[in-house]
Structures are given as C-alpha cells and as structure tokens.
Amino acid sequence: MKHLIVSLFFLIISCKKTNNSKVKSMTDKKVVVAHRGASGYLPEHTMEAKAMAYAMNPDYIEQDLVLSKDDIPIVIHDIYLDDVTNVSLKFPRRKREDGRYYVIDFTFEELQKLQVTERFDPKNGKQFYVNRFPKGKGNFKLHSFQQEIELIQGLNKSTGNTIGIYPEVKNPAFHHTNGKDITKIVLNILSEYGYKTKSDNCIFQCFDAKELERVRKELKSNLFLIQLIEFPEETKQLKHFASYADGIGPWYKQIIDKKENGKWKFTSLIKDAHALNLKVHTYTLRTDQLGDFTTFEEHVKAVLIEAGADGCFTDFPDKVINLLKK
Ligand code: CA
C-alpha cells in the first residue's frame, strides 16, 4: 500500500507539471471518463481506484450512487453488496428473502465496516475479471459521495488540475419504492459542493429516462445531463431525449454495425444524435473484454475516431488517453 501511495504521489506531481494549460472543450476534445475509477487496476469505486484514476488525468471520474438506510449516497455500482464486499461473512443474517444483501438495509456506519474486494460472482465466489486485482487482497472500504467529491476537489486544488465528476443515480425507481428520493438528495449535495450548471465540471447521468426528464423539468437542474441507453428500442427516442438531455450514453455495440472487407461499419445513432445536438459518450471500453475487436487500439479507434463518439467510459483511462495521443 505504501508503495502504491508513493507511486500515486509521483503520478499526481507529473500531472501538475503537464496539465496546467489543459483547456477542456466539449466540442472537439474526446472526453475520457474513468469508469468506476481506474477499475481495471484496483477494486471498482474504492478511493484507491479514484486516486489512481485521478493521476491518469481523465476528464471525468465516475460515481455510481446508491442510498444507505440513513440516506447517505454510497459510491457503489449496484443496489446489492454481496458481489463486491464481504457482507455475507460480516452480517450473515441481514440478507433479504431473495438471498441478496441490499445497500439500503445498512447504515453508513455499518457499511464502513465492510471490506471491498474485486468484483466476483456471489454464487460461486469466482472473480469476474480474472486478470485484475486479486480478490480478497488489500484493505479497501466503501465511502460516501461527499467523501469522493472532497477527494477530487482536494486533488484539483493541490495539483492545479480540473478533473470533473460524473455521478449516476442507480435505480431511482427502486429507491422510490423504498420511500427514498435519491435524485433529490444527490442534486442537493452537488449544489452544496458547487455543481449547479453546465459549466461546473459535472455531468449527471441516469438510465431511467423518466427520472432524468424529472431532473430537468421538475427539479429544474441546470446540470449537463446524459441519458444512458440500455435497450435498442431506446435509440428511437432521441428526439424526446433531446428535449431535456445534453447527450446520450449508449452501449458501444449500439453504434457498431458490422465489419465489412476489414472495415467497421456503424449504425446511424451517432449521426442522428449529433443532428439533434446531443453529445455521445459510449460505455464501456475494456482491454480484457474486447468483444469482436482484435486489439484495444482497434476498439478505441473504431468508437472514438471512425464512428465519431464524443467520449467514452473506460476501466483503463491511461490506455485510452495514450492511444488518443497518437
Ligand atoms: Ca455507471
């Protein structure tokens, strides 16, 4: 751990030297989002993964958010705890009837007692990405949204850099069913920390279209909004999305058609989105999940250069940034 912290320190120092003059433009520069932090190298959504991501100098660092029992937004990808923590050992009696452990059933104080580990399948204990950080090693913890904002804003101050945040409220409908308004809570925190408008270095994302429309129209947020897209039929609702959102976040497979005579062909999604003045940030580029691509370079080039996406989410921000420099 000591070694890691020392290396992070030197990485951050080197960022400071090279990036003071960085001008972030939403129009021409490709936006690199550190997906769950530098999650290709350290357990996702840990402070360590966020500090390492910061040192890689992405444009944004992502936060997935789920509320605790006492309404603290926790930075975690799922409403469940059992695929990234030791909750089943620590609190064996606290599972629901479906056998799962829910973030929303635990207080922030209880959640901080859990060890976080590399993602695994709770049914068989097998690590999801076998070549990543070893499961069960190290000492990683859950943290709140506020703690992560303070880490990133603190590093922005100490390095002179200007890295943004990219929060996602997870499953707002589930939160509503459990009597909680996660979106309102998160928007209030963002406002307290100075994220209020499109120029405040924050992008707000959500899969739930009704909820994101509510963010703009009912809750009157002026933040930059990205409508995440999960299902193919949603790609036909671009006009509606453009009535409240600033961009879309599709799965990269929704922009790729097929390979023909050695060249990738693309769907009309990016062109259609751009015609409506919507930015396109695709998810998720991983060196260890290439799909139909032969190399990571081919993958990055197809999505960001040939297809023309405006940005991407990646577990390996350093690799995408290096490839873009070429
Ligand atoms: Ca996410």
Short mmCIF file of C-alpha atoms and ligand atoms in Angstrom, two decimals, residues 35-36 45 62-65 76-77 166-170 205 207 228 283-284 313, ligand 1:
data_model
loop_
_atom_site.label_atom_id
_atom_site.label_comp_id
_atom_site.label_asym_id
_atom_site.label_seq_id
_atom_site.Cartn_x
_atom_site.Cartn_y
_atom_site.Cartn_z
CA HIS A 35 -15.39 4.21 -15.29
CA ARG A 36 -15.76 3.36 -11.57
CA HIS A 45 -15.32 2.55 -6.76
CA GLU A 62 -17.42 8.35 -12.43
CA GLN A 63 -19.53 7.76 -9.31
CA ASP A 64 -22.42 5.27 -9.19
CA LEU A 65 -24.69 6.10 -6.26
CA ILE A 76 -21.17 1.57 -5.41
CA HIS A 77 -22.35 0.13 -8.73
CA TYR A 166 -19.72 12.12 -13.48
CA PRO A 167 -22.35 10.86 -10.98
CA GLU A 168 -25.06 8.31 -11.81
CA VAL A 169 -28.08 7.72 -9.59
CA LYS A 170 -28.69 3.98 -9.64
CA GLN A 205 -26.21 10.54 -15.87
CA PHE A 207 -30.59 5.10 -17.26
CA LEU A 228 -27.88 6.45 -20.65
CA TYR A 283 -19.71 2.67 -22.45
CA THR A 284 -17.55 0.66 -21.63
CA PHE A 313 -16.29 5.35 -20.32
CA CA B 1 -22.26 3.83 -14.10
#
